[in-house]
Structure formats: C-alpha cells, structure tokens
mmCIF file of C-alpha atoms in Angstrom:
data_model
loop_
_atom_site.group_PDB
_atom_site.id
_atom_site.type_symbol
_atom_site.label_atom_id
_atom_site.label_comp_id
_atom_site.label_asym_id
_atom_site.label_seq_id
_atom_site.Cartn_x
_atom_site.Cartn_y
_atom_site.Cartn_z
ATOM 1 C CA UNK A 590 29.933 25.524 8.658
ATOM 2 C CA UNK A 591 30.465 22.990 5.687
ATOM 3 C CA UNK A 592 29.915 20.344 7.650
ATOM 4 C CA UNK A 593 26.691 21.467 8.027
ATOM 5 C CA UNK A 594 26.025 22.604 4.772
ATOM 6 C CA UNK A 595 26.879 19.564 3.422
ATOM 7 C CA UNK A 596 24.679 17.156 5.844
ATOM 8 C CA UNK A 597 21.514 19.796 5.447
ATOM 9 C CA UNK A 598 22.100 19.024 1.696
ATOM 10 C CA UNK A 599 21.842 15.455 2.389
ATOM 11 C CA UNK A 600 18.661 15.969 4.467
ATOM 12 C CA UNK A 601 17.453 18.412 1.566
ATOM 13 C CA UNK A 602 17.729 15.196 -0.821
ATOM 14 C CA UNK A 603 16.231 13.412 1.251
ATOM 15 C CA UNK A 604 12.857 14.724 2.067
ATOM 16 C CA UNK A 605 12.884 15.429 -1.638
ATOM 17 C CA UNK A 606 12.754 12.073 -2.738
ATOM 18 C CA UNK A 607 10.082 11.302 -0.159
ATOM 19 C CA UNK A 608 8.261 14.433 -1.539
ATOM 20 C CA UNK A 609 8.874 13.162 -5.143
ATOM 21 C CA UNK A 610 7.796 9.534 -3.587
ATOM 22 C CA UNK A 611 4.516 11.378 -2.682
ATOM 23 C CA UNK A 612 3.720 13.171 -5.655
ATOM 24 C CA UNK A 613 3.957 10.674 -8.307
ATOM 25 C CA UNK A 614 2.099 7.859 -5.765
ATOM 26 C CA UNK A 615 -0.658 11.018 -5.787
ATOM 27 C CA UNK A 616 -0.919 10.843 -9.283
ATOM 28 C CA UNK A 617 -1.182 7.471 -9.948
ATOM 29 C CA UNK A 618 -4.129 7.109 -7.590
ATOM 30 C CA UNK A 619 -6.215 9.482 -9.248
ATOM 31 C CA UNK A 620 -5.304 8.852 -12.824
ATOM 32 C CA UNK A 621 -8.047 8.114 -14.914
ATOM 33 C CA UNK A 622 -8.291 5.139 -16.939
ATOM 34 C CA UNK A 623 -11.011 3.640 -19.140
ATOM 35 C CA UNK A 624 -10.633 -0.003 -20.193
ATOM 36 C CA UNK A 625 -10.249 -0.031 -24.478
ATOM 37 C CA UNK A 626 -13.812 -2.053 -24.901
ATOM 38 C CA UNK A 627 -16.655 -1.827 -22.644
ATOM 39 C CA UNK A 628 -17.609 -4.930 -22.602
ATOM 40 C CA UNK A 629 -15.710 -7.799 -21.461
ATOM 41 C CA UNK A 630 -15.494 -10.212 -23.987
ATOM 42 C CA UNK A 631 -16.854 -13.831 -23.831
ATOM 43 C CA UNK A 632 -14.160 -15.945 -23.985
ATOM 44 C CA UNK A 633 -12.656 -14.193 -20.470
ATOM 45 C CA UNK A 634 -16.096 -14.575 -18.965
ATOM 46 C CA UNK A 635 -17.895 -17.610 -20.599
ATOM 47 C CA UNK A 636 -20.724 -17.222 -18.025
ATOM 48 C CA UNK A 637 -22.722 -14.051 -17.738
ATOM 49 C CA UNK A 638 -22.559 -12.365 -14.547
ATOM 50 C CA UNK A 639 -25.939 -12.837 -12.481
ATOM 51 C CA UNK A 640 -26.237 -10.194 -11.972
ATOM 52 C CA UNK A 641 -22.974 -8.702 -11.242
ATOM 53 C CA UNK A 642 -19.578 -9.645 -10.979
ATOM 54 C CA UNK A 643 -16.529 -8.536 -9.645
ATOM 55 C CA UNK A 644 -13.107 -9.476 -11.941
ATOM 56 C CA UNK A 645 -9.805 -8.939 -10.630
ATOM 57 C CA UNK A 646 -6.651 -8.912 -12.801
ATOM 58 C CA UNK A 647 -3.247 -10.122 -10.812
ATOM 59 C CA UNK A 648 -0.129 -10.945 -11.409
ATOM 60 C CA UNK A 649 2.850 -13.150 -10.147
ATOM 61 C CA UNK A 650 4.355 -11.463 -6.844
ATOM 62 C CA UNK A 651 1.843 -8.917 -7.168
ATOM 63 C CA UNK A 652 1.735 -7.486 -3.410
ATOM 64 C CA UNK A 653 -1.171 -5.870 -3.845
ATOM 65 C CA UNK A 654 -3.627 -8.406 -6.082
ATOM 66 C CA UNK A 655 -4.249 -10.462 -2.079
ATOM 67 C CA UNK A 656 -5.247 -7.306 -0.663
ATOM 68 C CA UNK A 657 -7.734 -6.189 -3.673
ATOM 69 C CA UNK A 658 -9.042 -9.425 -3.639
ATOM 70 C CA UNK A 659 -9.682 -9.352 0.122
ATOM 71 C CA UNK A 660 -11.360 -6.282 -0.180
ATOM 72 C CA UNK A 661 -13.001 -6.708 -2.950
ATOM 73 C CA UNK A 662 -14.476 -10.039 -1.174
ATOM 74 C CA UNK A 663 -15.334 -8.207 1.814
ATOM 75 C CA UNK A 664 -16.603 -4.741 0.397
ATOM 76 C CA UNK A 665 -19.190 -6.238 -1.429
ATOM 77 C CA UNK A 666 -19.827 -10.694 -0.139
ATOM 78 C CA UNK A 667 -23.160 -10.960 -2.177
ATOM 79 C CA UNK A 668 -21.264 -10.580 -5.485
ATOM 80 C CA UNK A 669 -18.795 -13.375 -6.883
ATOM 81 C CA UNK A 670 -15.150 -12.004 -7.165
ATOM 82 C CA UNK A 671 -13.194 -14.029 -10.152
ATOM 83 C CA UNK A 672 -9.726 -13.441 -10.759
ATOM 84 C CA UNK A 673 -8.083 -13.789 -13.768
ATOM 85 C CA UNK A 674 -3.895 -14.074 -13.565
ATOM 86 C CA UNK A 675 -1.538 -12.570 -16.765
ATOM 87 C CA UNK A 676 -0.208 -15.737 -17.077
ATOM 88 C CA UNK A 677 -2.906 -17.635 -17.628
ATOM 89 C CA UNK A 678 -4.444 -14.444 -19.802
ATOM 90 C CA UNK A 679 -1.700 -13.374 -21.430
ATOM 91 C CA UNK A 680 -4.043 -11.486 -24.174
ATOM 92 C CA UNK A 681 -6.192 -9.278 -21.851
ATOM 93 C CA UNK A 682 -3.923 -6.303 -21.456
ATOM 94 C CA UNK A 683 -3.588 -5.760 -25.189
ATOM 95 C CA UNK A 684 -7.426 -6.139 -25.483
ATOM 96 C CA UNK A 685 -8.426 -4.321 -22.221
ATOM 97 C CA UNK A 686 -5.589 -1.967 -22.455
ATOM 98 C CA UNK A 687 -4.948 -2.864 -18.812
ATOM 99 C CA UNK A 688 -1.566 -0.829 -17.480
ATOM 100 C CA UNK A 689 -0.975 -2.207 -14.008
ATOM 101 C CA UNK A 690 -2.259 -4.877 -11.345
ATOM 102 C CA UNK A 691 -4.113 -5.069 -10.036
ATOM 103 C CA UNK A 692 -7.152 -3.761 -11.944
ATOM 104 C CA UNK A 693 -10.803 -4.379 -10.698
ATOM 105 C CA UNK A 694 -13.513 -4.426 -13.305
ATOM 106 C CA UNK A 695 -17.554 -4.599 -11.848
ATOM 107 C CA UNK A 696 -19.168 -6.403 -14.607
ATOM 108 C CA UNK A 697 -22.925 -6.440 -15.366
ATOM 109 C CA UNK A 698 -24.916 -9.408 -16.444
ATOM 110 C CA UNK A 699 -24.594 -7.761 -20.277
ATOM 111 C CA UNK A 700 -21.016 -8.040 -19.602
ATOM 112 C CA UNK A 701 -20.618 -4.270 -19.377
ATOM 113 C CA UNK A 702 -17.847 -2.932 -17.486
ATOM 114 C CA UNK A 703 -19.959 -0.700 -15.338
ATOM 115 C CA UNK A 704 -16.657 0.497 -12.962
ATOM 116 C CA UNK A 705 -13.039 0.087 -12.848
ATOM 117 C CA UNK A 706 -10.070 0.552 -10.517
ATOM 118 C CA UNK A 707 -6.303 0.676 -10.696
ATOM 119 C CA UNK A 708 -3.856 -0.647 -7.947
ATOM 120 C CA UNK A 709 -5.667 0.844 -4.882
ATOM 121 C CA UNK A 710 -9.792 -0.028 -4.325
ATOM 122 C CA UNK A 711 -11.519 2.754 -2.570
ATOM 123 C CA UNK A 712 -13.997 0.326 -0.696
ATOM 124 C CA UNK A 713 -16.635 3.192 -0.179
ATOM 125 C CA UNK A 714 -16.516 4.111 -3.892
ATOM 126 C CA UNK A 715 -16.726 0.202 -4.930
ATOM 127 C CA UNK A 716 -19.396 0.078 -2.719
ATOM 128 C CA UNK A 717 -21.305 2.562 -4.035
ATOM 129 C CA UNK A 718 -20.988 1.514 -7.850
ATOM 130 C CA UNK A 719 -21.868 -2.251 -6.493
ATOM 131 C CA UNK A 720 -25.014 -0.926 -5.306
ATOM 132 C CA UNK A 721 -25.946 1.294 -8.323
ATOM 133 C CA UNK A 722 -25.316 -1.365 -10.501
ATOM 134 C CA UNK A 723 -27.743 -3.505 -8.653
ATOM 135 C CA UNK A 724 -30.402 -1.242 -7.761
ATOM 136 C CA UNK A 725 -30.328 -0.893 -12.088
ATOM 137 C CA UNK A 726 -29.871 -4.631 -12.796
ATOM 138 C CA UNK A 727 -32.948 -5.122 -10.124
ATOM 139 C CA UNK A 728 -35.335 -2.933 -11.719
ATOM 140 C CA UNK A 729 -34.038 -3.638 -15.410
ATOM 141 C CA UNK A 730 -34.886 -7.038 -14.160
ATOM 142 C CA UNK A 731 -38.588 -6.221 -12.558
ATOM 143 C CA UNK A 732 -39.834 -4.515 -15.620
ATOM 144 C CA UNK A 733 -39.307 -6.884 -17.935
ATOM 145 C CA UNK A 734 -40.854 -9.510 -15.584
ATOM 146 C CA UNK A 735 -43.372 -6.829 -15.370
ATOM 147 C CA UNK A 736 -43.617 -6.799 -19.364
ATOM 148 C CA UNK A 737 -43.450 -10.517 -19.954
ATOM 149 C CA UNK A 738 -46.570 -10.953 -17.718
ATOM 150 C CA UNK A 739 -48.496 -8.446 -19.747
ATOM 151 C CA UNK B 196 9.184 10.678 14.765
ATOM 152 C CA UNK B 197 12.242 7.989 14.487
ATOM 153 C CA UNK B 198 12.577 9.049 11.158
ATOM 154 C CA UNK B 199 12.662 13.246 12.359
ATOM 155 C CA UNK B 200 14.578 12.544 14.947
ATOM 156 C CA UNK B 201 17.379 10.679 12.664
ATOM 157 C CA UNK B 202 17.764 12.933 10.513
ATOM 158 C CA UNK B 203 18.307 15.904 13.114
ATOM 159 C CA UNK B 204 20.849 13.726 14.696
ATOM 160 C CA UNK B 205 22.642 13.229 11.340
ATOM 161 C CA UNK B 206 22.311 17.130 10.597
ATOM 162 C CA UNK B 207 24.395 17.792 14.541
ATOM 163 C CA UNK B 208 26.500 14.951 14.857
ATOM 164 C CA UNK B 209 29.128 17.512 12.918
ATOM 165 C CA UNK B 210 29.082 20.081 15.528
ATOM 166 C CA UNK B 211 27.635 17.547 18.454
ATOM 167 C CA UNK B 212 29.279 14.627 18.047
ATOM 168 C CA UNK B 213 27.275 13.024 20.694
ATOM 169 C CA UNK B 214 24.683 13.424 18.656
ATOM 170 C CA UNK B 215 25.128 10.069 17.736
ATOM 171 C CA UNK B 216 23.890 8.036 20.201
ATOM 172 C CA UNK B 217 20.612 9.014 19.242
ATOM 173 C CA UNK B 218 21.172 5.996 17.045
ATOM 174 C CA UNK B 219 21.239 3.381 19.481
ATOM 175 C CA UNK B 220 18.707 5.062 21.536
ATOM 176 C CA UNK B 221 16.517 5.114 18.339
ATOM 177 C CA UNK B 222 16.858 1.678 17.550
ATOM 178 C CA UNK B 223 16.155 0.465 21.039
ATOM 179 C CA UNK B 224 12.597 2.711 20.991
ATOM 180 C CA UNK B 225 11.670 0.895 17.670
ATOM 181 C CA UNK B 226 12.947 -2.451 18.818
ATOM 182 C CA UNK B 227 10.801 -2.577 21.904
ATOM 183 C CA UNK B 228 8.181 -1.580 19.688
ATOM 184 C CA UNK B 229 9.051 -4.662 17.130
ATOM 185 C CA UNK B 230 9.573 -6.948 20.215
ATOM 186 C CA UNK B 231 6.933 -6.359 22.384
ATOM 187 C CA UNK B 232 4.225 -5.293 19.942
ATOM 188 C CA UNK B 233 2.699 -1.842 18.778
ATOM 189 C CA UNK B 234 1.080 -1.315 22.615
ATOM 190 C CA UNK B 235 4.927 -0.622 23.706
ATOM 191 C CA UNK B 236 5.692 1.879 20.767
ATOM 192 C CA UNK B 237 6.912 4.950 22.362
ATOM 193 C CA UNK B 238 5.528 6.845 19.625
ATOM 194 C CA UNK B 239 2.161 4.740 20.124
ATOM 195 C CA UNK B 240 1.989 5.789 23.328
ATOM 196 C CA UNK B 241 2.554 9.402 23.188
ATOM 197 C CA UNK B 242 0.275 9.264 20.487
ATOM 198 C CA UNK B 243 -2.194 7.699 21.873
ATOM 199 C CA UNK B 244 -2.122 9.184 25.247
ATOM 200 C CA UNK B 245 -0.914 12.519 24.162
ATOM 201 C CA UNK B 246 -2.338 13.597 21.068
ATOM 202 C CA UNK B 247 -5.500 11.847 21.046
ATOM 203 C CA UNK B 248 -6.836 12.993 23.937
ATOM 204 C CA UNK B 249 -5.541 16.998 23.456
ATOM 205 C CA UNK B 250 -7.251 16.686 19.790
ATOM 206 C CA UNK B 251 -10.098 14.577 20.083
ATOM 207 C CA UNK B 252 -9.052 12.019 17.711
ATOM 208 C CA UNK B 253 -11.813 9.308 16.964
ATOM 209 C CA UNK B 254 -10.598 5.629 16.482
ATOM 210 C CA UNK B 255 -8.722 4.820 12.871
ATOM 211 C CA UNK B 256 -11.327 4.241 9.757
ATOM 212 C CA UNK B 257 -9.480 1.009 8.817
ATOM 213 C CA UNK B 258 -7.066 -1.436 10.679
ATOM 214 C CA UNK B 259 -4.210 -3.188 9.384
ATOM 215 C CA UNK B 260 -2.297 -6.499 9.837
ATOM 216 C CA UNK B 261 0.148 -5.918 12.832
ATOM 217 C CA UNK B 262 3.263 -8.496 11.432
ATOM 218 C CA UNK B 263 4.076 -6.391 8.461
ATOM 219 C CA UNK B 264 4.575 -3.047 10.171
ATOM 220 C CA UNK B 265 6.602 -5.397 13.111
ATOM 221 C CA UNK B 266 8.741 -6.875 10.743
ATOM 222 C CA UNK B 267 9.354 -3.581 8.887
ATOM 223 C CA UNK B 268 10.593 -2.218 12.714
ATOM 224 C CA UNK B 269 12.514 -5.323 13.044
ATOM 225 C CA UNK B 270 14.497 -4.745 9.918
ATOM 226 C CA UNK B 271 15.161 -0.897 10.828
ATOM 227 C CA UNK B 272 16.123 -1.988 14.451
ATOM 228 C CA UNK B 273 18.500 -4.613 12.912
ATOM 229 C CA UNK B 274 19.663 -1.485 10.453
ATOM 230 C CA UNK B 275 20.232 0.824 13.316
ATOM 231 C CA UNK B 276 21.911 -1.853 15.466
ATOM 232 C CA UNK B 277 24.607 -2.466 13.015
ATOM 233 C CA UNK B 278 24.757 1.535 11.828
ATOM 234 C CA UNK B 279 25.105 1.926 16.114
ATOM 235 C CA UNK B 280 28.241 -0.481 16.203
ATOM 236 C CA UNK B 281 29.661 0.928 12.834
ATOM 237 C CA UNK B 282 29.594 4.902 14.754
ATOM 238 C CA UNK B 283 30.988 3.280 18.139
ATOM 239 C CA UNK B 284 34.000 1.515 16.567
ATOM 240 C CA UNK B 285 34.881 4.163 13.684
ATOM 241 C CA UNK B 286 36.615 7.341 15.264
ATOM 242 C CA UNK B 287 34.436 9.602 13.833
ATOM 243 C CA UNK B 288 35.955 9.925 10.484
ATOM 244 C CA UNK B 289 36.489 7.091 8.101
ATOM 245 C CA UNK B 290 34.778 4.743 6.032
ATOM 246 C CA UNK B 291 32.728 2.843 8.960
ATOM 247 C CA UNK B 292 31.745 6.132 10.436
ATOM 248 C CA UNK B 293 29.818 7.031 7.009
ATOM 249 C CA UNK B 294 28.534 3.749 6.334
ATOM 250 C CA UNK B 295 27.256 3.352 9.935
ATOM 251 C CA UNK B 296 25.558 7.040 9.241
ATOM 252 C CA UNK B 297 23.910 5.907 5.481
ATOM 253 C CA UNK B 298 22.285 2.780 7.119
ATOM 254 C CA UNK B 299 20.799 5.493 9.600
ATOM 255 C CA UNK B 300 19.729 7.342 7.203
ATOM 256 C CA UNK B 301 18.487 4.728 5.325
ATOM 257 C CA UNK B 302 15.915 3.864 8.146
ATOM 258 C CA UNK B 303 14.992 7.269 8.649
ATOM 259 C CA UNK B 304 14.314 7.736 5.105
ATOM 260 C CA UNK B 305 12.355 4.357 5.126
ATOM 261 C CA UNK B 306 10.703 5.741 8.401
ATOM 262 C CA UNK B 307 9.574 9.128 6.920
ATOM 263 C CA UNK B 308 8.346 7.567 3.616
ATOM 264 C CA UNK B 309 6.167 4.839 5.201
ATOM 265 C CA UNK B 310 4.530 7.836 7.498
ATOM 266 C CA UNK B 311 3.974 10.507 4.789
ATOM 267 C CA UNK B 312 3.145 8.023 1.929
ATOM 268 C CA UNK B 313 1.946 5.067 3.805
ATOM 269 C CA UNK B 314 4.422 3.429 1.373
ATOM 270 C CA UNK B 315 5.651 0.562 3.856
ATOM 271 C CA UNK B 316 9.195 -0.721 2.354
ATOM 272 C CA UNK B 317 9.720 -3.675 5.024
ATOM 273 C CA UNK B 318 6.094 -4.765 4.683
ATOM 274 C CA UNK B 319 5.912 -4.713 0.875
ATOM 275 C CA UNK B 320 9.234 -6.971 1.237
ATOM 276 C CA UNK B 321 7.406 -9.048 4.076
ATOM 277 C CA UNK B 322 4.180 -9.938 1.925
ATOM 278 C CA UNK B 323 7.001 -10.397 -0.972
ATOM 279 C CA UNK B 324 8.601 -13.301 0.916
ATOM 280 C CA UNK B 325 4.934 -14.282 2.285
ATOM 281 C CA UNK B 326 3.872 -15.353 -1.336
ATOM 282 C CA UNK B 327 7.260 -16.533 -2.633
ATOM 283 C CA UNK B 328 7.067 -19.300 0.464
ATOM 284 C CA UNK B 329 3.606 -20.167 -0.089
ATOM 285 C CA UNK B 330 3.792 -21.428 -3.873
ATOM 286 C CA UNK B 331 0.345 -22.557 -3.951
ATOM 287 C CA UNK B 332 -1.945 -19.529 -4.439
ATOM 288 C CA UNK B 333 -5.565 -20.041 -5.239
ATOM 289 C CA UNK B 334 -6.002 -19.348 -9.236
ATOM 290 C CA UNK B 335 -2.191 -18.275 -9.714
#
C-alpha cells in the first residue's frame, strides 16, 4: 500500500508540473504588452514603411524568431518583413521596452506601431491588423490625392 | 497515449511487476513511429481511423514539419531503450531499477507535456542544434 502511495505521489508531481507547464505558457500568450513609444524611431527604420511594414525582433538561438519570420512572410507576402537582431540593436529593448523574442511590430508609413505580438503570431489576428492597416493607409492615401487635385 | 500509458505502468509495476514491460513495448510503438514515419504511429492510426471517423473530425487547421516531432520520438525511443535494459538487468530493487524507471518517466512526462501544451522538448532541442550547425543565418 506504500508502494503505491508513494509512486501515485510521483505521478501526482508529475501531471502537476505539466499542469503548472500549462498555466504559466497560458498566461504568457495572452499577456498584454504595449511597446514604451508608439512610434518606432528613425534611426531603427531609416526608410519609411510604404506603406506598411512588418519588423521582427530576434535573438541568437532564438527557436522561435525562424518560425515568426516564416509566418510572418507567409501570413501577409505583399508587405516587407525586416528583422532586426539584439546584437546588432542592442538599444531597442530599453527604448521599446521589448521583454522577449521574438516580438513582431506592424509599422505604418508614419512609423506608428499599429500592432504588436509576443513570442507566438496568431496568423489570423496578424492578418486582420495587416489588412486594417491597409485598407486606412489606402484611403488616407486616396484623399489626399483626392485633395491635392482640388 | 505513450505518455498515459507510462505512467500507469510506473503506478503497477509495485504490485504487477510485469508491469514493466510496458516499457519496451512502449518504446518499440514510438520507434516504429520515429523509423518509419508518422503514417506507422500506432497512436496515428487509431486516431486517425478510430476517432476521426466516430467524431467527425475535419482535417488539422495548420501542418507542421514532420523531422522535429521524429527526432523528438527518436530521442524518447533511445530513452526507453536504455530505461528497458536498466529494468531487465536490475532485480527489481536497486539503483538501475530506479534509474531505468526515471528515464521512463522522463519520456512520459516529455510525452504528456508536448500533447497537453504542444510544448515539444526534443524538437525545441532539434531546431536548437539546426541553427547552431548552420552559422550563417540571414541578418544574424
């Protein structure tokens, strides 16, 4: 009857590290995070998006950066994906206040960080902000073509 | 299932000491499956031709890449290979006998995580060693 108490105690431990595994994986997918400016600045992004943009931040052995990058690529393939490595921007997650990578920014063509996601890309959500953000950039675009011909 | 079906064998091999050749039964299901490729999973193939049918499952939303999740069932058949020789030669007491049932365990925990969490241990360490070999990453 130990015996068996014992090994259903090792079981119990267990499935509750899987179920603590779980939980805090849970959380940190729907977290919410807001970059610290909302605008990227200039000198990460010396051309202005045209007339969006998609930036990726990765990192060095950073399982996860290939497959954001793929799907960022393949989610939306009319809009340019840059990414821009911690080692080669070492000052972006003080000014971004970036907390993990990868981390996906959508960037208009005023540089405005218009969506952002942590770790995981949901490819319909993406998808959905992508098009927003053109459908706005498109008509911001039309009526002032409109009002320049006036 | 491999992961289930571990742990129950850990939680009789007390009482049922045959129990433990669940082990190398185990490993040989999820070697086949590493081998021979996911169309000669057991579990695959109950799945598929089981469940699917009875609930009227519609095909999956999003495929992955196939030589991850083999070389994660790979690593847990190697796992349960050497846990299955560590339980044959011990006498059912003894130092072997517990490491031989902590590398089971091991897998099955590995198993159950990667199926409730989608967390994939072998494949993380699979696209780890992907990217340490090839140096030369586009902007990186």
């Amino acid at each position: 009857m130990t015996d068996l108490m014992w090994r259903t105690g090792i079981i119990l431990a267990i499935l509750l590290l899987i179920a603590t595994t779980w939980y805090l994986q849970h959380r940190r997918r729907h977290r919410t995070w807001a970059p610290r400016i909302p605008r990227m600045d200039p000198t990460d992004l010396p051309h202005a998006p045209d007339p969006l943009l998609l930036v990726v931040f990765t990192s060095r052995f950073c399982v996860a950066c290939s497959e954001v990058l793929r799907t960022a690529s393949t989610t939306a393939p009319e809009i340019p994906v840059v990414q821009l490595p911690m080692h080669e921007n070492p000052h972006a997650p003080q000014r971004y206040g970036l907390v993990e990578t990868p981390t996906l920014f959508l960037v208009d063509e005023q540089r405005r960080i218009r969506y952002t996601a942590l770790g995981h890309v949901d490819e319909e959500e993406l998808w959905l902000y992508v098009r927003e953000a053109w459908d706005s950039s498109t008509l911001a675009r039309t009526i002032t073509a409109q009002r320049r011909a006036q | 299932m491999t992961g289930t079906l571990l742990l129950v064998a850990f939680l009789f091999s007390g009482p049922v000491p045959m129990a433990v050749w669940a082990v190398p039964v185990l490993g040989a299901v999820l070697g086949a499956g590493a081998l021979l490729g996911h169309r000669f999973n057991l579990w695959g193939l109950l799945f598929r031709h089981g469940l699917v049918p009875i609930l009227r499952l519609g095909p999956p939303l999003n495929l992955k890449p196939a030589a991850p999740a083999r070389f994660a069932m790979i690593l847990g058949t190697l796992f349960l290979a050497v846990a299955t020789v560590l339980l044959l030669v011990s006498t059912g007491t003894g130092i072997l006998h517990w490491v031989g049932w902590a590398l089971a365990l091991m897998v099955a925990a590995l198993a159950l995580l990667a199926a409730i969490t989608e967390l994939c241990v072998g494949c993380e360490i699979y696209n780890l060693v992907l990217r340490l070999r090839t140096r030369r990453i586009p902007g990186d």
